[in-house]
PDB file of N, CA and C and ligand atoms in Angstrom:
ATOM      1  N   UNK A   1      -7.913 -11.626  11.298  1.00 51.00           N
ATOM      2  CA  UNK A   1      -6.971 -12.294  10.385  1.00 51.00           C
ATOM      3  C   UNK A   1      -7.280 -13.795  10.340  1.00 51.00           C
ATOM      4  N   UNK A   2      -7.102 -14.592   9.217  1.00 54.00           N
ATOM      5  CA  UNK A   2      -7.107 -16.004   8.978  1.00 54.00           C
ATOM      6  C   UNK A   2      -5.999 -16.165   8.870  1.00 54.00           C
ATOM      7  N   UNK A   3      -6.156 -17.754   9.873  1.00 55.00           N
ATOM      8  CA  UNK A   3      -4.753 -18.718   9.650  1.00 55.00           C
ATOM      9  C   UNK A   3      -5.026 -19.713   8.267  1.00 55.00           C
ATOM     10  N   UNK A   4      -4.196 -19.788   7.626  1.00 57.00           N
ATOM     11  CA  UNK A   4      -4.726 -20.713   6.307  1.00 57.00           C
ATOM     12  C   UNK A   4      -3.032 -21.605   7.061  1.00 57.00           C
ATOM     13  N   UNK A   5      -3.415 -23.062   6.516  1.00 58.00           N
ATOM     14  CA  UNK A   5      -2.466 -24.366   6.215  1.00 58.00           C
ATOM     15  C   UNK A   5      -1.461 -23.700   5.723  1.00 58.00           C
ATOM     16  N   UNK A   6      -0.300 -23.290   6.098  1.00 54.00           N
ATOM     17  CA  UNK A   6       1.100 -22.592   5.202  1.00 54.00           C
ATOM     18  C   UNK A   6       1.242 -23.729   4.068  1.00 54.00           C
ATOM     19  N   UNK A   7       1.365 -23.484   2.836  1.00 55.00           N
ATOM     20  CA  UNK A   7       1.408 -24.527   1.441  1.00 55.00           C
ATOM     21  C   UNK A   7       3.184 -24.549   2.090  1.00 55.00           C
ATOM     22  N   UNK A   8       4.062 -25.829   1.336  1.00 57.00           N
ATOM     23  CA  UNK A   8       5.392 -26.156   1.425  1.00 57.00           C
ATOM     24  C   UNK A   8       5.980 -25.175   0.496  1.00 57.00           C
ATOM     25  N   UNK A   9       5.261 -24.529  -0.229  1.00 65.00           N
ATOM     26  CA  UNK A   9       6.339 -24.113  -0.996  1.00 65.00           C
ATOM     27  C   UNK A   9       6.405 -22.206  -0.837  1.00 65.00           C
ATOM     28  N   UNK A  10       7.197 -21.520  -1.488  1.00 65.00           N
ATOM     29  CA  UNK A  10       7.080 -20.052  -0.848  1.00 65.00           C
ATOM     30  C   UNK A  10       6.211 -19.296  -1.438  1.00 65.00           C
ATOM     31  N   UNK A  11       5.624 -18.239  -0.645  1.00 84.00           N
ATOM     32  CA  UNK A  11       4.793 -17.521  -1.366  1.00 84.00           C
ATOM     33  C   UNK A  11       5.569 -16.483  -0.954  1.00 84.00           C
ATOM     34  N   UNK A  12       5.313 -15.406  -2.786  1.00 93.00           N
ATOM     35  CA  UNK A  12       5.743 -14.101  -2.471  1.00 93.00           C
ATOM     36  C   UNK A  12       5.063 -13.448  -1.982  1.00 93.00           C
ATOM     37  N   UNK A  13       5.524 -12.296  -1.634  1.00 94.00           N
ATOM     38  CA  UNK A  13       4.605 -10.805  -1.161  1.00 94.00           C
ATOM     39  C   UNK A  13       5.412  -9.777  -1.343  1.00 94.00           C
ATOM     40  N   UNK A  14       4.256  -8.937  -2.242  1.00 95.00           N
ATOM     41  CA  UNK A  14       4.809  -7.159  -2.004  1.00 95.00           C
ATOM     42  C   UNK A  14       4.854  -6.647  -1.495  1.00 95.00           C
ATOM     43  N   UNK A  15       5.425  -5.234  -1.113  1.00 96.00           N
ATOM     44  CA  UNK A  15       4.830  -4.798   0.000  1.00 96.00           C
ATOM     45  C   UNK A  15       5.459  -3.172  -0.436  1.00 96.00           C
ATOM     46  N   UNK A  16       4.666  -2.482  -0.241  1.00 96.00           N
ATOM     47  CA  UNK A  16       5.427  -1.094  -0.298  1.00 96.00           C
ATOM     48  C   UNK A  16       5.834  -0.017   1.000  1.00 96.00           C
ATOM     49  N   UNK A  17       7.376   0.003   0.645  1.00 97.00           N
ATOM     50  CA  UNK A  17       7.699   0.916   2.030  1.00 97.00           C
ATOM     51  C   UNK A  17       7.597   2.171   1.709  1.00 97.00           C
ATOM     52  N   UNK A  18       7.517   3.502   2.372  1.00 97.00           N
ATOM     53  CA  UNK A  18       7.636   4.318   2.602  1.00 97.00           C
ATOM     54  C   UNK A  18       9.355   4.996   3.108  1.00 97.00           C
ATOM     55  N   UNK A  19       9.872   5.989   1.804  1.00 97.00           N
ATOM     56  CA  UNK A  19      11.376   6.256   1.986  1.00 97.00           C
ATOM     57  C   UNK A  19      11.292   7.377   2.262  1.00 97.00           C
ATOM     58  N   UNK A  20      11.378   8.308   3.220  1.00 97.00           N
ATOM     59  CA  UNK A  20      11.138   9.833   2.648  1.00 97.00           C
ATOM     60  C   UNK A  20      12.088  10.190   2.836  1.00 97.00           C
ATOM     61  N   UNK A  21      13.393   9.650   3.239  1.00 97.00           N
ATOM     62  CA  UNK A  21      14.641  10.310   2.802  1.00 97.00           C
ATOM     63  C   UNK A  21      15.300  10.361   1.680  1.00 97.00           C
ATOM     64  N   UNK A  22      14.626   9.504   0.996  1.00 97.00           N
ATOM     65  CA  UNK A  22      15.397   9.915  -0.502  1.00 97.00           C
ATOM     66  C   UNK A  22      15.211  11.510  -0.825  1.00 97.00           C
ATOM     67  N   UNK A  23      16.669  11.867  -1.461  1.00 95.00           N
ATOM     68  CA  UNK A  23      16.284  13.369  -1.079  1.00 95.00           C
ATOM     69  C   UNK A  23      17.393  13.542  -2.991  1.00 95.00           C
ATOM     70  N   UNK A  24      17.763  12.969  -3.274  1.00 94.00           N
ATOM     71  CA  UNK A  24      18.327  13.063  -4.843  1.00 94.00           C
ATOM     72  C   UNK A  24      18.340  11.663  -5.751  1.00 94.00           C
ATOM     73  N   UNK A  25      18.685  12.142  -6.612  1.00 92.00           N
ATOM     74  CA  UNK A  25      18.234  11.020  -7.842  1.00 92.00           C
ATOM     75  C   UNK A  25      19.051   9.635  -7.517  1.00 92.00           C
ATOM     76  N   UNK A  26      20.092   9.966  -6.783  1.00 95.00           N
ATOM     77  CA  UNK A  26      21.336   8.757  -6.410  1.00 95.00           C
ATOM     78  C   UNK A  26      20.606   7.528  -5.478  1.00 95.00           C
ATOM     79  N   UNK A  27      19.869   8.559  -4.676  1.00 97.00           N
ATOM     80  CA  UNK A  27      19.401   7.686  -3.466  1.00 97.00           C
ATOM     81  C   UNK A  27      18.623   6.328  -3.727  1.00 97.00           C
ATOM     82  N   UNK A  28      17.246   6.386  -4.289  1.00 97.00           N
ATOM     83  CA  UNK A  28      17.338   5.212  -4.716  1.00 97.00           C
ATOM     84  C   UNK A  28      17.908   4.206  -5.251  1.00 97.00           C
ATOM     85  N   UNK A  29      19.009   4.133  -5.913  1.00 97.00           N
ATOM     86  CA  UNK A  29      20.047   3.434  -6.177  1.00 97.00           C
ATOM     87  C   UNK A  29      20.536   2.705  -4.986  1.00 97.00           C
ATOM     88  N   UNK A  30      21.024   3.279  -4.167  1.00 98.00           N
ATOM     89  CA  UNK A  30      21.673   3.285  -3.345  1.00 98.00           C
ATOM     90  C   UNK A  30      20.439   1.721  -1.932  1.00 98.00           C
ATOM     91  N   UNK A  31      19.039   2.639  -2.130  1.00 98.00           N
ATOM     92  CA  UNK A  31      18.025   1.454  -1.257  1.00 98.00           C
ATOM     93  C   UNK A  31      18.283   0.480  -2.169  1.00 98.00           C
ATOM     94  N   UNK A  32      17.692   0.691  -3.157  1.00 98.00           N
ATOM     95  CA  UNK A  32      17.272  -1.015  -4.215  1.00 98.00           C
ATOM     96  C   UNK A  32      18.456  -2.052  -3.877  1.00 98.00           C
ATOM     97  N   UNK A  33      19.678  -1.368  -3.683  1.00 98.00           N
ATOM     98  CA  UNK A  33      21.223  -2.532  -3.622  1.00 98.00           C
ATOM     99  C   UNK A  33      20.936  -2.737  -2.327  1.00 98.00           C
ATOM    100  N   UNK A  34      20.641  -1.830  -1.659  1.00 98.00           N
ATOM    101  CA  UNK A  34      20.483  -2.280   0.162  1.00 98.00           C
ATOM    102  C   UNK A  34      19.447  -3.495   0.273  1.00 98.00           C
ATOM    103  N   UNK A  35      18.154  -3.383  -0.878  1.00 98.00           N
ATOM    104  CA  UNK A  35      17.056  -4.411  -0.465  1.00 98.00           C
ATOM    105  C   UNK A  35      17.878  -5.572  -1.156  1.00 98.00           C
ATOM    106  N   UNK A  36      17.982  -5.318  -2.480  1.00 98.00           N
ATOM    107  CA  UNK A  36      18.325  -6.255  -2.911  1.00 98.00           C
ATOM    108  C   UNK A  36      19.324  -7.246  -2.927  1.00 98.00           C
ATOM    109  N   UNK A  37      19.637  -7.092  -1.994  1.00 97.00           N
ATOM    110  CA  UNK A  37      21.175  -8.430  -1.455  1.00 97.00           C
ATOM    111  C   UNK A  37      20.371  -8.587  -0.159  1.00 97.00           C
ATOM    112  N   UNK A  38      19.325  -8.958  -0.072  1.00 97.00           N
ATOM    113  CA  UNK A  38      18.845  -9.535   1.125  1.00 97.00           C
ATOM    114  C   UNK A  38      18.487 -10.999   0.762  1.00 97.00           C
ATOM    115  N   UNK A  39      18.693 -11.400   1.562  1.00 96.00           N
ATOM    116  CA  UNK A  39      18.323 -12.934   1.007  1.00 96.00           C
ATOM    117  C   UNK A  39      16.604 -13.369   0.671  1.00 96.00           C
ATOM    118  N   UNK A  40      16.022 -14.068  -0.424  1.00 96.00           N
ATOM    119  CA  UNK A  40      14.537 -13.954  -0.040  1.00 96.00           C
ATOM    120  C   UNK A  40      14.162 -12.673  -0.894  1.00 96.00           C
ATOM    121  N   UNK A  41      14.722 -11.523  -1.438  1.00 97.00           N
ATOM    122  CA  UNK A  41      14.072 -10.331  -2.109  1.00 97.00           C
ATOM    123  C   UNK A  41      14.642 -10.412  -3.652  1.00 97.00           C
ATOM    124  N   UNK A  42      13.272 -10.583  -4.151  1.00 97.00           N
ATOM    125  CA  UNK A  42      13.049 -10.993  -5.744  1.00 97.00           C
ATOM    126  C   UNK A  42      13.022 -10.198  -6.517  1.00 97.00           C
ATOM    127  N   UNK A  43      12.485  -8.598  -6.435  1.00 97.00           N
ATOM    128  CA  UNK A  43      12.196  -7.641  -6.770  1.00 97.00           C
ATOM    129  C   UNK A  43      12.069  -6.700  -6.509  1.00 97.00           C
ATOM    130  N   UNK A  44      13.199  -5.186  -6.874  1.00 98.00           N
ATOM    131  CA  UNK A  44      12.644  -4.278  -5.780  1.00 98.00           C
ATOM    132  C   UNK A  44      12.128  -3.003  -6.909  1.00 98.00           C
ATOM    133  N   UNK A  45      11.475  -2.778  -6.647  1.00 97.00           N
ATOM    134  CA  UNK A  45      11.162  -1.281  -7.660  1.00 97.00           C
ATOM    135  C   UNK A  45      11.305  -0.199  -6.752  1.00 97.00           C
ATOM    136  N   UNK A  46      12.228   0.792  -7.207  1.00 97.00           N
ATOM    137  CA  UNK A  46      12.213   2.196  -5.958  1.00 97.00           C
ATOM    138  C   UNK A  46      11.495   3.848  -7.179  1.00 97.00           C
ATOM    139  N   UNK A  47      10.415   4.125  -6.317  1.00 96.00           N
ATOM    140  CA  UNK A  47      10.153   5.172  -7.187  1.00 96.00           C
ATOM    141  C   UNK A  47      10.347   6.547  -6.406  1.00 96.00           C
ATOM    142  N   UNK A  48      11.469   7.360  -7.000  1.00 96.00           N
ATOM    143  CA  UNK A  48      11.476   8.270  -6.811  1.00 96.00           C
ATOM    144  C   UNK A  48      11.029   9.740  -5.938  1.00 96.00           C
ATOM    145  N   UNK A  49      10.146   9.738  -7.211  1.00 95.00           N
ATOM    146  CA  UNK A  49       9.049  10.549  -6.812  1.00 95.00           C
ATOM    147  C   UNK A  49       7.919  10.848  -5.718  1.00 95.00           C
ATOM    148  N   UNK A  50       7.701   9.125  -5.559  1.00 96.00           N
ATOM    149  CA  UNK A  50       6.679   8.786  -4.642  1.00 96.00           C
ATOM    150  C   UNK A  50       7.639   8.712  -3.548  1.00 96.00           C
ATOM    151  N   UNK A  51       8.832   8.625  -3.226  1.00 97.00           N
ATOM    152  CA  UNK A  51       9.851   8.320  -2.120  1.00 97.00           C
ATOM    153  C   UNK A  51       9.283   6.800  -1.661  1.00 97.00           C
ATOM    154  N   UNK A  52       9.116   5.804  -2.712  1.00 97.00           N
ATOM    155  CA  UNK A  52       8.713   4.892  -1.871  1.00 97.00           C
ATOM    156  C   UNK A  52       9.345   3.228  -2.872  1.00 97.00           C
ATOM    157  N   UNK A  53       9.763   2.807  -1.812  1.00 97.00           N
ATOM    158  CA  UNK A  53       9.861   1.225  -2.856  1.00 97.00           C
ATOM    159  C   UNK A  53       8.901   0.165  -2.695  1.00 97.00           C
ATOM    160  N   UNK A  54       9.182  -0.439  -3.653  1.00 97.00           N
ATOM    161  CA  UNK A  54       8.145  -1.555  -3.995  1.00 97.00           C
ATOM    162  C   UNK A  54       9.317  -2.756  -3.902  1.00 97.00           C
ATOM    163  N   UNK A  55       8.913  -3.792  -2.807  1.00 97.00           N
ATOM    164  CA  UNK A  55       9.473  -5.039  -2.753  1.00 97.00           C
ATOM    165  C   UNK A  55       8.701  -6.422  -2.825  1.00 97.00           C
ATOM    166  N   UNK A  56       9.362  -7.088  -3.599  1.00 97.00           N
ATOM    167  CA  UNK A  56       8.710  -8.700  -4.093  1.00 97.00           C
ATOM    168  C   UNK A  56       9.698  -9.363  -3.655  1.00 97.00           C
ATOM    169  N   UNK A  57       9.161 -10.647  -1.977  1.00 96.00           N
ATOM    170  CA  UNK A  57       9.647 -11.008  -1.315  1.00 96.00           C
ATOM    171  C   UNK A  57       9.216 -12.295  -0.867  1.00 96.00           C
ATOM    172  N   UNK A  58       9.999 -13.207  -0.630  1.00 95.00           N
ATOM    173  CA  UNK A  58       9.783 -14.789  -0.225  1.00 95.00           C
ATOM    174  C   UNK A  58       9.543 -14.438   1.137  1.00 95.00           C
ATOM    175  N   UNK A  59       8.712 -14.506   1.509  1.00 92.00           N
ATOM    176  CA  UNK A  59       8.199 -14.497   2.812  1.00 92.00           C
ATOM    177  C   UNK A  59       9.023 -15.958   4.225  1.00 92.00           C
ATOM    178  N   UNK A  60       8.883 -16.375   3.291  1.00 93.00           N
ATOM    179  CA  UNK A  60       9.558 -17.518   3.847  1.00 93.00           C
ATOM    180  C   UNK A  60      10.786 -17.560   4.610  1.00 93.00           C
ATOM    181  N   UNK A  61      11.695 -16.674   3.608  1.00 95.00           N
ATOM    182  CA  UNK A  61      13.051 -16.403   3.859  1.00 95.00           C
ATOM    183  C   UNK A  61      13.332 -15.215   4.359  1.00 95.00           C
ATOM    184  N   UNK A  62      12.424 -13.816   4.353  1.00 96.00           N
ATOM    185  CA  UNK A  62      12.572 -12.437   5.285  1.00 96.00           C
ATOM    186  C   UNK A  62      11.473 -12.262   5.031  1.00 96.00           C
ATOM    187  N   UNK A  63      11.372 -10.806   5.928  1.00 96.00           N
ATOM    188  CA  UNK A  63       9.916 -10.310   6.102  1.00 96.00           C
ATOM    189  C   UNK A  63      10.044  -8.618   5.971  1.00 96.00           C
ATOM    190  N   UNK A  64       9.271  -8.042   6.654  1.00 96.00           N
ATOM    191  CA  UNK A  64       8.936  -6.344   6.626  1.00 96.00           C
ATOM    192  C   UNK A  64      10.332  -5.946   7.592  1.00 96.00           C
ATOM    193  N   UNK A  65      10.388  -6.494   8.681  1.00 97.00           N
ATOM    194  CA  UNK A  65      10.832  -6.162   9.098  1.00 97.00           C
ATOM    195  C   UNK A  65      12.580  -6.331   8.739  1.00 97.00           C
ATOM    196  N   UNK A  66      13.008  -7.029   8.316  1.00 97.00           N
ATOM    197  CA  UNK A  66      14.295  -7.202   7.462  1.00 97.00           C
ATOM    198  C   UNK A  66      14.679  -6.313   6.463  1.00 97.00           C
ATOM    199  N   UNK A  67      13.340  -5.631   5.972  1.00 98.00           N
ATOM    200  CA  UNK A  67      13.673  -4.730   4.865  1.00 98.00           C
ATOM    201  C   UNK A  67      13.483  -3.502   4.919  1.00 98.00           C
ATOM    202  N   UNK A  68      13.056  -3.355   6.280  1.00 98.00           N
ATOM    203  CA  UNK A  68      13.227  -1.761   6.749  1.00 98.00           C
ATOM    204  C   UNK A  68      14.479  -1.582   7.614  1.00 98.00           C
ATOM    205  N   UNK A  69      14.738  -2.716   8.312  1.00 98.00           N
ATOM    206  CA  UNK A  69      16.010  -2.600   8.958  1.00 98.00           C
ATOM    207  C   UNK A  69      17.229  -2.343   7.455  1.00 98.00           C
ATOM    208  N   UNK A  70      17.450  -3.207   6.555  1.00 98.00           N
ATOM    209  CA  UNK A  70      17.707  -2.680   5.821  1.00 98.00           C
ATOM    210  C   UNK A  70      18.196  -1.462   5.078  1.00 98.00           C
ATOM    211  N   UNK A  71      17.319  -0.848   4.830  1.00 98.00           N
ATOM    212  CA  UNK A  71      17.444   0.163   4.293  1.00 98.00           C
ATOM    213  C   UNK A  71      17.698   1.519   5.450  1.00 98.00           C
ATOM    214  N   UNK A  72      17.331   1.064   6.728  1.00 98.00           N
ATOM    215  CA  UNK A  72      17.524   2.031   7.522  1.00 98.00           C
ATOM    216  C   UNK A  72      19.028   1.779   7.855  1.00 98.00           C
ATOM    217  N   UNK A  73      19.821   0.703   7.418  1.00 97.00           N
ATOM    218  CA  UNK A  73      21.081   0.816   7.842  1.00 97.00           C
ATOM    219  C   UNK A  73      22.173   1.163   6.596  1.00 97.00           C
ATOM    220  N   UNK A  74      21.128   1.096   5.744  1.00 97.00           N
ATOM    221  CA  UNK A  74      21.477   2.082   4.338  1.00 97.00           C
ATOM    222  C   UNK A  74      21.562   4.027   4.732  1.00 97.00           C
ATOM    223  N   UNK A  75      20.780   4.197   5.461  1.00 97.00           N
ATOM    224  CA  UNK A  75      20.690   5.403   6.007  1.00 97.00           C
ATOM    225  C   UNK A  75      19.599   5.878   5.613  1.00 97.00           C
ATOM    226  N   UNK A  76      18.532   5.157   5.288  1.00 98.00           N
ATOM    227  CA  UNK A  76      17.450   5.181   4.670  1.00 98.00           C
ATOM    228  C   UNK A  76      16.077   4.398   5.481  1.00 98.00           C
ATOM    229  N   UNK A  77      15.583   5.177   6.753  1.00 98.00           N
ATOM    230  CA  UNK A  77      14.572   4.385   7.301  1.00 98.00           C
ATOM    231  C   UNK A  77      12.989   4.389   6.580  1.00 98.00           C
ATOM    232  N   UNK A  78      12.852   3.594   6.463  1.00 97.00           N
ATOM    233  CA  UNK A  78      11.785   3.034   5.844  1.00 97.00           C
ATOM    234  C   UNK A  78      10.534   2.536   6.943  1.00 97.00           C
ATOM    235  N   UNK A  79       9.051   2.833   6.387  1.00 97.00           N
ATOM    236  CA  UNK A  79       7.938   2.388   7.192  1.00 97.00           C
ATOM    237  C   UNK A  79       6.899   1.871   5.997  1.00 97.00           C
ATOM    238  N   UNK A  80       6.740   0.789   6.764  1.00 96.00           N
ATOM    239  CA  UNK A  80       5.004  -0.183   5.232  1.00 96.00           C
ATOM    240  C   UNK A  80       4.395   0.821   5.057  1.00 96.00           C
ATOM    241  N   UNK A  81       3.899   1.000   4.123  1.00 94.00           N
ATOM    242  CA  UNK A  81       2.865   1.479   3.822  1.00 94.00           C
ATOM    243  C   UNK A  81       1.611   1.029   3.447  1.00 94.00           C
ATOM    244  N   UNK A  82       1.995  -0.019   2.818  1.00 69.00           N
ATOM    245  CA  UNK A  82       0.829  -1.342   2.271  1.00 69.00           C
ATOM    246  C   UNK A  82       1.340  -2.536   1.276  1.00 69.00           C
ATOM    247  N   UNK A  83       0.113  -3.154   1.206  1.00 62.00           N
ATOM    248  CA  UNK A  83       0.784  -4.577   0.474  1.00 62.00           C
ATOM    249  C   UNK A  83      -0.425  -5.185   0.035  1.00 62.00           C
ATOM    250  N   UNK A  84       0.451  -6.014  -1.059  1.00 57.00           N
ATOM    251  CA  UNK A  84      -0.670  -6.996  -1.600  1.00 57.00           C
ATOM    252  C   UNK A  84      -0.852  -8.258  -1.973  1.00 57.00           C
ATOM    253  N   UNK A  85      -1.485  -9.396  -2.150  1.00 55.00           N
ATOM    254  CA  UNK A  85      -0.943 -10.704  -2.260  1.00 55.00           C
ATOM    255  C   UNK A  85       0.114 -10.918  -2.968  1.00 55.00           C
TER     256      UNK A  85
HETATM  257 CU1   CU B   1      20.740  10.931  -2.663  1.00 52.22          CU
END
């Protein structure tokens, strides 16, 4: 891994979790409000199908781990799956 100079200002990051309890159409509903009143989370896309959400996040202000706790206290535990700048 490289350390780069942190710039002052925030950088986002995506990151996709892994939901596999979503188990009906409600459920995602239900994560996206859990991610999305986190402080720091800009964007959440939850897909279904894939049981998985997509979060766009100020790094600055939370991280991975904020947003699996999250949703796991949604009743919904969540694991990364991957990410991208
Ligand atoms: Cu459900």
């Amino acid at each position: 891994m490289t350390t780069f100079t942190l710039p002052t200002w925030a950088a986002s990051t995506t990151v996709t979790l892994s939901v596999p309890t979503m188990d009906c159409p409600v459920c995602p509903i239900t994560v996206k409000k859990a991610l999305g009143k986190l402080a720091g989370v800009e964007a959440v896309t939850v897909n279904f199908d894939r049981r998985e959400a997509t979060v766009t996040f100020d790094d600055v202000k939370t991280n991975v781990e904020a947003l699996t706790r999250a949703t796991r206290d949604a009743g919904y535990p969540s694991t990364l799956v991957g990410s991208k700048p």
